[in-house]
Each structure stands twice: as C-alpha cells, then as structure tokens.
Coordinates of N, CA and C in Angstrom, one line a residue:
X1 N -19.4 38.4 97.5 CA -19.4 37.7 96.2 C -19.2 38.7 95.0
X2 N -18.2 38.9 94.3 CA -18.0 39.3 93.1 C -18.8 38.6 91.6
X3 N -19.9 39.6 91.8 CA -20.4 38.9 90.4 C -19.6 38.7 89.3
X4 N -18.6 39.3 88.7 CA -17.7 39.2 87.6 C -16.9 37.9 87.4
X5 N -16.9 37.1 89.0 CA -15.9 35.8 89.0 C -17.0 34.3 88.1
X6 N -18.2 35.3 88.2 CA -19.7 34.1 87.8 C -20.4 34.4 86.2
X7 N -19.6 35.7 85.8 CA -19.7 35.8 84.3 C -19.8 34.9 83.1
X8 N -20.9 34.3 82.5 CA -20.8 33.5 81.6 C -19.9 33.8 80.3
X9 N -18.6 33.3 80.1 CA -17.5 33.8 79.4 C -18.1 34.0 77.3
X10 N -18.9 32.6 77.7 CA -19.2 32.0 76.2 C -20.6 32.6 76.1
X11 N -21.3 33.5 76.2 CA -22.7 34.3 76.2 C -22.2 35.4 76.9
X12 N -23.4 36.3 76.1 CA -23.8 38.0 76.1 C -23.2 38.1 77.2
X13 N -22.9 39.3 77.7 CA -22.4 39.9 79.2 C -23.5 40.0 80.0
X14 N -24.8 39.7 80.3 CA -25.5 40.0 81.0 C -25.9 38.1 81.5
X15 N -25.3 37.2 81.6 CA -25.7 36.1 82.2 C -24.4 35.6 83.2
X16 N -25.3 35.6 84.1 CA -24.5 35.5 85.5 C -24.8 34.0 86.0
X17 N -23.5 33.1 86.2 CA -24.2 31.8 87.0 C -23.1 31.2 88.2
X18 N -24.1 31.1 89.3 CA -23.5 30.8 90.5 C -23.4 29.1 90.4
X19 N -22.8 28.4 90.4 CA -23.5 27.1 91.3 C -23.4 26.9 92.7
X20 N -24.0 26.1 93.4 CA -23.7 26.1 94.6 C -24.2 27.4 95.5
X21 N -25.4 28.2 94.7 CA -25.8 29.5 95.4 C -26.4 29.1 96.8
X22 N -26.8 27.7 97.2 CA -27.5 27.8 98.6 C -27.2 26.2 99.0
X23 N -27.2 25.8 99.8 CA -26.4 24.6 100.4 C -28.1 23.3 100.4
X24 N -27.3 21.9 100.7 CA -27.7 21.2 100.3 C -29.3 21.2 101.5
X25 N -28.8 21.4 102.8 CA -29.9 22.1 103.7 C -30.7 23.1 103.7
X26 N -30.0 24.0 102.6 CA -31.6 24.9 102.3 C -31.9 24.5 101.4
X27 N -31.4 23.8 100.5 CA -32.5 23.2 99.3 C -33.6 22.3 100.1
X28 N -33.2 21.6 101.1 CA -34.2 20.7 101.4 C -35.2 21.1 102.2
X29 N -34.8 22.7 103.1 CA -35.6 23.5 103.7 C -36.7 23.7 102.7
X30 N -36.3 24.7 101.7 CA -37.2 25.0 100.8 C -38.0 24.3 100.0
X31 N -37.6 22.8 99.8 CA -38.6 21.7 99.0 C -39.8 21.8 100.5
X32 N -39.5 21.2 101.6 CA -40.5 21.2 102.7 C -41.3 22.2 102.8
X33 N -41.2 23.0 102.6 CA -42.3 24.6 102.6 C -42.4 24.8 101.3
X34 N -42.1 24.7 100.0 CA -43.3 24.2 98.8 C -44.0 23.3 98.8
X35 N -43.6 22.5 99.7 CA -44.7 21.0 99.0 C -45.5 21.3 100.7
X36 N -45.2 22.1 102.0 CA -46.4 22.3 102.7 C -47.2 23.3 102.2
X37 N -47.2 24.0 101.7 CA -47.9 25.2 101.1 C -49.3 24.8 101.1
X38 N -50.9 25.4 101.2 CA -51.9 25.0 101.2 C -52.1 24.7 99.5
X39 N -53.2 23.8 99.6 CA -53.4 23.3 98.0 C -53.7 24.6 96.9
X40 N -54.6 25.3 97.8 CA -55.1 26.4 96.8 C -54.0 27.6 96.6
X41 N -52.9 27.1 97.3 CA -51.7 28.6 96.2 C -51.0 27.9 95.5
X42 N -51.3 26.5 94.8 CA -51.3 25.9 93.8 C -52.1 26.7 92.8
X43 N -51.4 26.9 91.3 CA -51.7 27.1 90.3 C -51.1 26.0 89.1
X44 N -52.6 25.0 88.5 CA -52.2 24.4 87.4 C -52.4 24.6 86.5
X45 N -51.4 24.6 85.3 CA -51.3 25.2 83.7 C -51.2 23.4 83.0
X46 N -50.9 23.8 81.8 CA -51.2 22.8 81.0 C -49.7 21.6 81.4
X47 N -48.4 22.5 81.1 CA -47.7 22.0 81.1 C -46.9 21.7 83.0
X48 N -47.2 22.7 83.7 CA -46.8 22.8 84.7 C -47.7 23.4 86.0
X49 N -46.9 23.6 87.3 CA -47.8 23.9 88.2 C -47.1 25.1 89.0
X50 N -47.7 26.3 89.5 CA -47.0 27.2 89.8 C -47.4 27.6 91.5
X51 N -46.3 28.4 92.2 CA -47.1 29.5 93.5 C -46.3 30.4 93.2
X52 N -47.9 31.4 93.2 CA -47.1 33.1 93.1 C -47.4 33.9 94.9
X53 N -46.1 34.1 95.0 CA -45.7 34.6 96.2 C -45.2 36.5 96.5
X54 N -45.9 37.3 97.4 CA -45.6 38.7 97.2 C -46.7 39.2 96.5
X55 N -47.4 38.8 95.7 CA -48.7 38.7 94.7 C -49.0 38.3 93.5
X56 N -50.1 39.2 92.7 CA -50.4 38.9 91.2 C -50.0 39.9 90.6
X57 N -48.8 39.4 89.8 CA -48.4 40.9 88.8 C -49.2 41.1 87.6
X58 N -49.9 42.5 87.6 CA -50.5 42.9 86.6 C -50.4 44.0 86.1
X59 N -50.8 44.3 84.6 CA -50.7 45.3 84.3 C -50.8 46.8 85.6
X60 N -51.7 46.8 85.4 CA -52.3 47.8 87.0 C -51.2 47.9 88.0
X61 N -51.2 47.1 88.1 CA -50.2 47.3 89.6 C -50.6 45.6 90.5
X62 N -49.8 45.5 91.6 CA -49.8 43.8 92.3 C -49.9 44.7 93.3
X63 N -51.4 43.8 93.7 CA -51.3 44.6 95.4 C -50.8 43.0 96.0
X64 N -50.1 43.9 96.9 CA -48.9 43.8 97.9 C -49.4 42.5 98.6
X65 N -48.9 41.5 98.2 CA -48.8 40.9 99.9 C -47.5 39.9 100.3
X66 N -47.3 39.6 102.0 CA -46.2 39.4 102.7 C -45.6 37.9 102.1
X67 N -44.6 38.2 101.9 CA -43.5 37.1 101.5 C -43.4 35.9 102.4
X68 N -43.6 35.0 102.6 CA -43.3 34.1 103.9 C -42.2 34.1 104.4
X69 N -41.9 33.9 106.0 CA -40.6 33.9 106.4 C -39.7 33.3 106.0
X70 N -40.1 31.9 105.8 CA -39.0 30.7 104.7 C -38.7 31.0 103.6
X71 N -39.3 31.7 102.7 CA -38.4 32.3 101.6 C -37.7 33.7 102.2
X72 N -37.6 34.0 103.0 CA -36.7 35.4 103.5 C -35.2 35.3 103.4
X73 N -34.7 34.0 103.7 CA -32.9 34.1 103.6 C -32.7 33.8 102.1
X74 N -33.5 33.0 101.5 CA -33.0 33.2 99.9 C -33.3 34.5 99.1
X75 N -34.1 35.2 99.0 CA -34.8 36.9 99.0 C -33.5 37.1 99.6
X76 N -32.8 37.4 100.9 CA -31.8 38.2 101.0 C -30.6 38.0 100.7
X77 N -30.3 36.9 100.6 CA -28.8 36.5 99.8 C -28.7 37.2 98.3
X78 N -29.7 36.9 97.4 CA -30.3 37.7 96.3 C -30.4 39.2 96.4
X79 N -30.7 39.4 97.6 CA -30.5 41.2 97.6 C -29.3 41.4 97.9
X80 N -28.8 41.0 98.4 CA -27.4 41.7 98.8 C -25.8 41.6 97.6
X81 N -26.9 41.3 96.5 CA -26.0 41.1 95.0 C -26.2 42.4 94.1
X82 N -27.3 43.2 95.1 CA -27.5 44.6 93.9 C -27.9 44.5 92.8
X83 N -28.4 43.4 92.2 CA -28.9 43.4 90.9 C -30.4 44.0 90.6
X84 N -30.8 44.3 91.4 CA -31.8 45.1 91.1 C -31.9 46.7 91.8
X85 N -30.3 47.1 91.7 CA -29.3 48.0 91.9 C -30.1 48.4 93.7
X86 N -31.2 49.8 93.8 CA -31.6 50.2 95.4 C -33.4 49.6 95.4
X87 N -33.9 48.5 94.4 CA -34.6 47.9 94.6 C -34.7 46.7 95.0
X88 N -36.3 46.5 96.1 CA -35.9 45.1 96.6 C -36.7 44.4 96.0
X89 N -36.6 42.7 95.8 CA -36.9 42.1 95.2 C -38.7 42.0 96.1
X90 N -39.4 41.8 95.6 CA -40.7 41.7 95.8 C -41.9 40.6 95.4
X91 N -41.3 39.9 94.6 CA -42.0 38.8 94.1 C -41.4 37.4 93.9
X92 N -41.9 36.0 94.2 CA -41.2 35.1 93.9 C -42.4 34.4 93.3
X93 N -42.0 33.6 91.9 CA -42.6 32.4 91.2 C -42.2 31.4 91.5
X94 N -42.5 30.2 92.3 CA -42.3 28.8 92.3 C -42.8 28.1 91.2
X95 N -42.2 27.6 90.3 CA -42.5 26.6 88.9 C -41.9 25.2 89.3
X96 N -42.8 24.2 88.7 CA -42.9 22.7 89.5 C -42.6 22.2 88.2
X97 N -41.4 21.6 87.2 CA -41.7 21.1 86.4 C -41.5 19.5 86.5
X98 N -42.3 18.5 86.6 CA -42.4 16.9 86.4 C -41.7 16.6 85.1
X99 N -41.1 15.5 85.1 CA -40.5 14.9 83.7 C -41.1 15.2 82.8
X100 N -40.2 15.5 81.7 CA -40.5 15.8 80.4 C -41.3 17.2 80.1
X101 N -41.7 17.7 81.2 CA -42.4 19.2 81.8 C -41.7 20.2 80.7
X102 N -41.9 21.0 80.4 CA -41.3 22.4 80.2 C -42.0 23.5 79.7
X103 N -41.1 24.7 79.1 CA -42.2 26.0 79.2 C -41.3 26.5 77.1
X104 N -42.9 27.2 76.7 CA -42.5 27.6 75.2 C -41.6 28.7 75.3
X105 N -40.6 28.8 74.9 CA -39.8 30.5 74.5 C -41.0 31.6 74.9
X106 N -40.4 32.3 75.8 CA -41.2 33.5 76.4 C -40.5 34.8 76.9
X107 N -41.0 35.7 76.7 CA -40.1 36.9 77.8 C -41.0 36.7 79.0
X108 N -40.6 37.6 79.4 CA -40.9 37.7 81.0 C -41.9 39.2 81.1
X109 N -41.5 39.9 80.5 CA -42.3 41.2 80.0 C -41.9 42.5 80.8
X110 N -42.6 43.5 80.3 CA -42.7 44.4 80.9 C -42.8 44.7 82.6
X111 N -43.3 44.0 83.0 CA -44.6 43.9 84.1 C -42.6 44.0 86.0
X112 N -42.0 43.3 85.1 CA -40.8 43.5 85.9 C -39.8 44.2 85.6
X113 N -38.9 44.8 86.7 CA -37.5 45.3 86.8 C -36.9 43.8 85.5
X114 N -36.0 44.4 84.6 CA -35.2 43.9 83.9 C -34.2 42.6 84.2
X115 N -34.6 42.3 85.2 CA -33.6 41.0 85.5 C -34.3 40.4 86.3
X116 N -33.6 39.0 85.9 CA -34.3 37.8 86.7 C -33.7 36.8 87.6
X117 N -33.5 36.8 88.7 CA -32.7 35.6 89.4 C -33.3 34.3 90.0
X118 N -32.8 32.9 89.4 CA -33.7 31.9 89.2 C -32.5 30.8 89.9
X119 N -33.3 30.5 91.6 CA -32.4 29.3 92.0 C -33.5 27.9 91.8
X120 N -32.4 27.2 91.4 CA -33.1 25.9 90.8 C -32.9 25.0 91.7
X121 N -33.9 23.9 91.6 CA -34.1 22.7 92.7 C -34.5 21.1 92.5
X122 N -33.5 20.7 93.4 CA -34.2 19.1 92.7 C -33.1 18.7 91.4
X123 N -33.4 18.9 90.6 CA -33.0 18.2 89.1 C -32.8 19.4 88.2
X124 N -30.9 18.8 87.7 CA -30.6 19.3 86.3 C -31.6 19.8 85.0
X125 N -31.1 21.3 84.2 CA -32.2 21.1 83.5 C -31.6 22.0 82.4
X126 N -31.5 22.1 80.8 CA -31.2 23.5 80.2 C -32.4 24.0 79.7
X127 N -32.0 25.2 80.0 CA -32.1 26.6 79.6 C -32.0 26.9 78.2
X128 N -32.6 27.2 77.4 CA -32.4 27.8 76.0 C -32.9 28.9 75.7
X129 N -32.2 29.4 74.8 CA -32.6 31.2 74.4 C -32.4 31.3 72.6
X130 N -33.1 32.1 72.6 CA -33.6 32.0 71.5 C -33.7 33.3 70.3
X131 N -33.5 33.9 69.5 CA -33.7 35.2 68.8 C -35.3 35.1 68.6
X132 N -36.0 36.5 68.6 CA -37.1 36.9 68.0 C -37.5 36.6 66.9
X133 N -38.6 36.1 66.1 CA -39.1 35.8 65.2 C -38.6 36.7 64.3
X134 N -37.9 36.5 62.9 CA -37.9 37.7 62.2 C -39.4 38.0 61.0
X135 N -38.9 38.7 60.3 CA -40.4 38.9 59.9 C -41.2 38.0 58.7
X136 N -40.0 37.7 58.2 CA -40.7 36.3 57.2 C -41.3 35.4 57.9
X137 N -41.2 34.8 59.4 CA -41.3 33.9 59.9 C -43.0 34.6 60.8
X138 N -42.5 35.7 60.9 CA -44.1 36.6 61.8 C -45.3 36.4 60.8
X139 N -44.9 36.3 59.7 CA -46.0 36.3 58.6 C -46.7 35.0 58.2
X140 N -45.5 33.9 58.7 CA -46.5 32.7 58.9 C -46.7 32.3 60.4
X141 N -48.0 32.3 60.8 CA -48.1 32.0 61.8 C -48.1 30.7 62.4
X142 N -48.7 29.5 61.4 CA -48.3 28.1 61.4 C -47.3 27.6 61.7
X143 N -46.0 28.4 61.2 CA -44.5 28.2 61.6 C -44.2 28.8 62.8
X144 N -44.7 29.6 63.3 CA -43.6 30.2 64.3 C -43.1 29.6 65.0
X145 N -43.9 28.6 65.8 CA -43.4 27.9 66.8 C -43.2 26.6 66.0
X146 N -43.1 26.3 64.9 CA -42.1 25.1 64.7 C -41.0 24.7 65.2
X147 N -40.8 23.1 65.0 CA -39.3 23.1 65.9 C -38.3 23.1 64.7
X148 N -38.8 23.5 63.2 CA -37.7 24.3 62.6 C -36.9 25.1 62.7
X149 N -38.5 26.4 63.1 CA -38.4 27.6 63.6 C -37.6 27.8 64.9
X150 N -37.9 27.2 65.7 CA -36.8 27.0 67.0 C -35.7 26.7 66.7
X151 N -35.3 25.6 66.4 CA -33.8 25.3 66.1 C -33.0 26.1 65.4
X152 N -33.8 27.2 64.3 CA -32.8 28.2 63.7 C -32.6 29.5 64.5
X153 N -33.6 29.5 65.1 CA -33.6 31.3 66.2 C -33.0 30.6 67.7
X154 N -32.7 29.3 67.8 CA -31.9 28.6 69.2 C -30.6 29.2 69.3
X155 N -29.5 30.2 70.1 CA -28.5 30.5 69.7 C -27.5 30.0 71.0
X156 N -28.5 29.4 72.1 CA -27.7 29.7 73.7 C -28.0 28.8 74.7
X157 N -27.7 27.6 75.2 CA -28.0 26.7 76.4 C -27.4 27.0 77.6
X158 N -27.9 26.6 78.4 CA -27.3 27.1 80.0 C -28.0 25.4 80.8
X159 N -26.5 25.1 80.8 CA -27.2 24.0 82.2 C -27.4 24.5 83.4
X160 N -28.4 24.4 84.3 CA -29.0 24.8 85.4 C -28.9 24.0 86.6
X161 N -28.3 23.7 87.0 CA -27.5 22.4 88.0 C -28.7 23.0 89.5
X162 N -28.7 21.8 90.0 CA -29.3 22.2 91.3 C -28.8 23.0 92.6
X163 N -29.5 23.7 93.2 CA -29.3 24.8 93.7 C -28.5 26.0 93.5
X164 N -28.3 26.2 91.9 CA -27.5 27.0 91.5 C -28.5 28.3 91.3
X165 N -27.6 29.2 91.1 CA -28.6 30.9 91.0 C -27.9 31.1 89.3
X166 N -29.4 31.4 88.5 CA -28.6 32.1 87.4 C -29.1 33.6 87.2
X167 N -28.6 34.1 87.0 CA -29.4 36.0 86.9 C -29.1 36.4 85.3
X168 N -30.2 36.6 84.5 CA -30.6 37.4 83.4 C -31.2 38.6 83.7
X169 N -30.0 39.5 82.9 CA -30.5 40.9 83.1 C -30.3 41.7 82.0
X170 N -30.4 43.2 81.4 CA -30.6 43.9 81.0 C -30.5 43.7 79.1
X171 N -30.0 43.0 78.3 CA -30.0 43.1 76.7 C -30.7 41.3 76.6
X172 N -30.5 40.5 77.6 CA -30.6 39.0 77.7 C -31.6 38.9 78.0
X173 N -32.6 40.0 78.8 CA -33.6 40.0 79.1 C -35.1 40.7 78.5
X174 N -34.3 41.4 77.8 CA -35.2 42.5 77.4 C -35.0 41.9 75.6
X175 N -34.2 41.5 74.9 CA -34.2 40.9 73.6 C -34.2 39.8 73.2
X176 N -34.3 39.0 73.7 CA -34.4 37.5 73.6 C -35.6 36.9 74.3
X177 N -35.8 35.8 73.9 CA -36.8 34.7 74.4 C -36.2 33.5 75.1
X178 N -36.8 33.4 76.2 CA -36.2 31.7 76.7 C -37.1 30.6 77.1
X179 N -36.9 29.6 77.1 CA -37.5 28.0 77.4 C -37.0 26.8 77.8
X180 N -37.9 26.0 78.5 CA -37.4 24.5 78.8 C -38.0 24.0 77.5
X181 N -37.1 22.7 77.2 CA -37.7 22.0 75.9 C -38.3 20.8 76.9
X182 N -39.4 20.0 76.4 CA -40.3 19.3 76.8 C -39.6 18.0 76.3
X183 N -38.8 17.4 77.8 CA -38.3 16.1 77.4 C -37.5 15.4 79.0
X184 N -37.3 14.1 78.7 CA -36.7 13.4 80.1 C -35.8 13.6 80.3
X185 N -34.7 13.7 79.5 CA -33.2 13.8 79.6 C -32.5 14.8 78.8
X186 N -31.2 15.6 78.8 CA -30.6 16.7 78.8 C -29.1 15.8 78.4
X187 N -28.9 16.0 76.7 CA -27.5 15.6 76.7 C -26.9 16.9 76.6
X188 N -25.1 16.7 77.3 CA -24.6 17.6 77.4 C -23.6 17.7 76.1
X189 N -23.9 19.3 75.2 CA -22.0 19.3 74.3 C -21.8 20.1 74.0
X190 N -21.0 21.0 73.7 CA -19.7 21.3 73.7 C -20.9 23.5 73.5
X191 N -21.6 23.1 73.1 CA -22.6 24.4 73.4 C -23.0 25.0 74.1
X192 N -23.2 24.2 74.8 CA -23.6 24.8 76.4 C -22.7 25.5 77.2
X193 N -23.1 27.0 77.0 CA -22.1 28.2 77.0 C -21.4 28.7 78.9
X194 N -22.0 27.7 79.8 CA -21.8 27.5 80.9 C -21.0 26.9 81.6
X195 N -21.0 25.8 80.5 CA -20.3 23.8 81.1 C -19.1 24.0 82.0
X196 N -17.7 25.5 81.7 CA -16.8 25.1 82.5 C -16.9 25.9 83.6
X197 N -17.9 26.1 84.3 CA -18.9 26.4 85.6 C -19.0 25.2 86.1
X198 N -19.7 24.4 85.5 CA -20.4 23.1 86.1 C -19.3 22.3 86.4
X199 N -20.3 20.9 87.5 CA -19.0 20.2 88.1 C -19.3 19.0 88.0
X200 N -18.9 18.1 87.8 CA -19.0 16.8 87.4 C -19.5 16.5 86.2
X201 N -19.7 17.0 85.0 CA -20.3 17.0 83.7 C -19.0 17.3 82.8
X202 N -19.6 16.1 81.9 CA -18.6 17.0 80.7 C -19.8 15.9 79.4
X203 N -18.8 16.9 78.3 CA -20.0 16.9 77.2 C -19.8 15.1 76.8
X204 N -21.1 15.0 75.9 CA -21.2 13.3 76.1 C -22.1 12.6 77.1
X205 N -22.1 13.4 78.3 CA -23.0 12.8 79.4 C -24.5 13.1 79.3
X206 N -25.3 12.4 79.8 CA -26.9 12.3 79.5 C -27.4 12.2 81.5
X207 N -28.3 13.7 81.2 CA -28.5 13.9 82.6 C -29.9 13.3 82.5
X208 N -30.9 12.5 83.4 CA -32.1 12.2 83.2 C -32.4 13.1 84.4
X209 N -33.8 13.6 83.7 CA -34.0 14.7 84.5 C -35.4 13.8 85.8
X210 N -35.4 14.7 86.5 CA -36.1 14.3 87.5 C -37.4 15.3 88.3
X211 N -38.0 15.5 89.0 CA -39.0 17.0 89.5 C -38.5 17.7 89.4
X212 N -38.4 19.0 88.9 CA -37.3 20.2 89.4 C -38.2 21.2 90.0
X213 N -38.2 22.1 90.7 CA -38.5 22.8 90.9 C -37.7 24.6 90.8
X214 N -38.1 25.6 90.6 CA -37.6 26.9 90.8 C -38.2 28.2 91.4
X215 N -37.1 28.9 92.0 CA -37.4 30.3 92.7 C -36.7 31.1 91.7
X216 N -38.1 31.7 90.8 CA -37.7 32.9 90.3 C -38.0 34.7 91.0
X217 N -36.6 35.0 91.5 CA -36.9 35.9 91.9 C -36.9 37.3 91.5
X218 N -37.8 38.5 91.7 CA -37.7 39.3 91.1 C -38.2 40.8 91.5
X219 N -38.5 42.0 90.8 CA -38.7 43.4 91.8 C -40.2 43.8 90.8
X220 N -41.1 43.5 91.3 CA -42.8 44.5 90.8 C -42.4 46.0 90.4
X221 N -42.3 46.9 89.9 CA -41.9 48.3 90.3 C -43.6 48.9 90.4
X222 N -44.6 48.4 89.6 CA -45.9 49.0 89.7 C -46.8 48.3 90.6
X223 N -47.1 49.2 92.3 CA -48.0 47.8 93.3 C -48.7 48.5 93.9
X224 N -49.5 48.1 94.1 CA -50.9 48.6 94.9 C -51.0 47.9 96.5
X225 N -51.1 49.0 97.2 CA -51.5 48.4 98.9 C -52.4 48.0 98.6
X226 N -52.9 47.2 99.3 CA -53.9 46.4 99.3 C -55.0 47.1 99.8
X227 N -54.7 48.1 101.3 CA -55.6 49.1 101.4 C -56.6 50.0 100.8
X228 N -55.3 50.4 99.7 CA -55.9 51.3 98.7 C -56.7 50.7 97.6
X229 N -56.3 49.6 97.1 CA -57.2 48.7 96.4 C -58.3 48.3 97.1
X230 N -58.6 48.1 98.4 CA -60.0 47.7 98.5 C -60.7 49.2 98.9
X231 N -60.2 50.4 98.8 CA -61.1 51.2 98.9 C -61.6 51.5 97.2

C-alpha cells in the first residue's frame, strides 16, 4: 500500500485515510472480542467507556503487558505501513462511543510516538480539529470551551466511515486539538476535507449515527517490564 495514494488532498500533509482498511469479517471478528472482554477491562468515563490494551501509559513509563492474539492481525497490518518508522506499535485504546457519545478537543500528548492510527467500527462519525486557544481566549477561562470558542478555532472535519484507518501524524498531531461533537447525527458538506475518499455519501446527506466503536493504535516509547517494576 502506498500511503501517498490515501493523502488527504484538502488538509495538512500529515492526514492519511484508508477506507476499507479491514474487511467486513474482521470488523465483526473484532466487535466479538470487545464485547467478550471481561467486565473489569472496562473503563467508564462520563461520556464514554474504554479498554486499555498493552498497558497504562504514564508519565513514568507503562509497564508492559501482552497484546491479545485477536488484536495481532490489525497491530500488524498497521505495522507494516512504517508509520511509526523501526517502531512497533505497543498499545491499543478501544473507545465505545453510544449515540450522541463524544470526546472534548484534546491532544493525545506527550506520553506517545507522534502519530496515531485509528480503525473505526460499527457507525459513521466526524472527526474535528481544531487550532489552540489563542491568548485572549486562555485568559478567559469561562470561554474556552464555549461552542463559540469552538466554532471559530474548528478549521477541519474528517468523516470516519466504518472500518476505515485514519493516521495523524507529525504537525496534525503535535499542533492541533481533535474531537467527536456530542450528537445523533452527522450532516455531510462540502467541508469535509475527506468526502472524495468516501463512498456512497455526498454532501446534503444525514448519517444517523449508531454504537461506534475504535482501535486507536499506537507506539509507548517510555515502558517498564513488569519485572523491574515489581522489584
């Protein structure tokens, strides 16, 4: 696969989107081994529910643990794209979002290698990106997360189609903020810096969203054996 044929034409050079990254049988592979997962590698947050897989990334270091076999063929399809150039990917986030679910503008931080590769599941959904607060705006704190304030630092949508792979990496990732907006449905227009990727959509259409799920995959560079941590 030539990443350059998957180049988002209409955004920054660093967003990459496959559709069709993994077939309709492994999406359904992979919904069956999320939802068998034991209850307690369930993590619930306010808006959503997570499994952290590979470990807990922390400041310190994530001591180490084994990836399940069922996420191993999507981990290696992902590796063998080099995006995390002679590093291997080491961690995966499963995020569960239910209707109208979503997550506030965030980076991703420090804590990872510079890029992120995110196959999506279940249900359509955009992506938005965002500029950093500038400083008139840092000084009121009341505003920042207004949805004023959003809508003027909003610069970038990406529709996320199911079982598609999108990869943010190096200036996309490291200077900007991104987010799901908290709602049922996703109209499509003429913005959405993606669309002539996508297949059966055109602007005007209203996608009603449904469970989605994602594998965000990614490389820890700071980890701790597990050995060494329990001494």
């Amino acid at each position: 696969m030539d990443l350059e044929d998957y180049r988002v034409i209409k955004a920054p050079p660093t967003i990459i989107y496959v559709p069709n990254f993994i077939t309709k049988e492994n999406e359904e592979y992979l919904l069956k081994n999320i939802y068998s997962a034991p209850k307690p590698k369930w993590t619930q947050l306010s808006h959503r529910r997570l499994q952290n897989w590979g470990g807990l990334p922390h400041p310190k270091g994530m001591v180490i643990e084994s990836l399940p076999q069922w996420l191993q063929p999507s981990i290696n399809e992902v590796e063998k794209l080099k995006i995390f150039e002679d590093k291997k990917p080491n961690h995966v986030l499963v995020n569960e979002y239910q209707i109208g679910q979503g997550i506030m503008p965030h980076e991703d931080g420090p804590l990872f290698y510079p890029t992120v590769a995110t196959i999506s599941l279940s249900s359509p959904i955009l992506l938005d990106f965002y500029h950093h607060m500038n400083s008139s705006t840092e000084n009121n704190a009341e505003n920042s997360e207004s949805d004023t304030s959003l809508q003027e630092r909003h610069f970038l949508s990406l529709l996320l189609e199911p079982r598609s792979l999108i990869i943010v990496k190096d200036s996309m990732y490291t200077n900007h903020l991104h987010g799901i907006s908290e709602r049922a449905e996703d109209i499509i227009t003429d913005k959405i810096s993606n669309l002539d990727k996508c297949s059966d959509v055109k602007v005007g259409d209203v996608l009603r969203r449904t469970s989605r799920l994602s594998l965000t995959i990614r490389h820890v560079p700071k980890v701790i054996k597990a050995k060494f941590f329990l001494k």
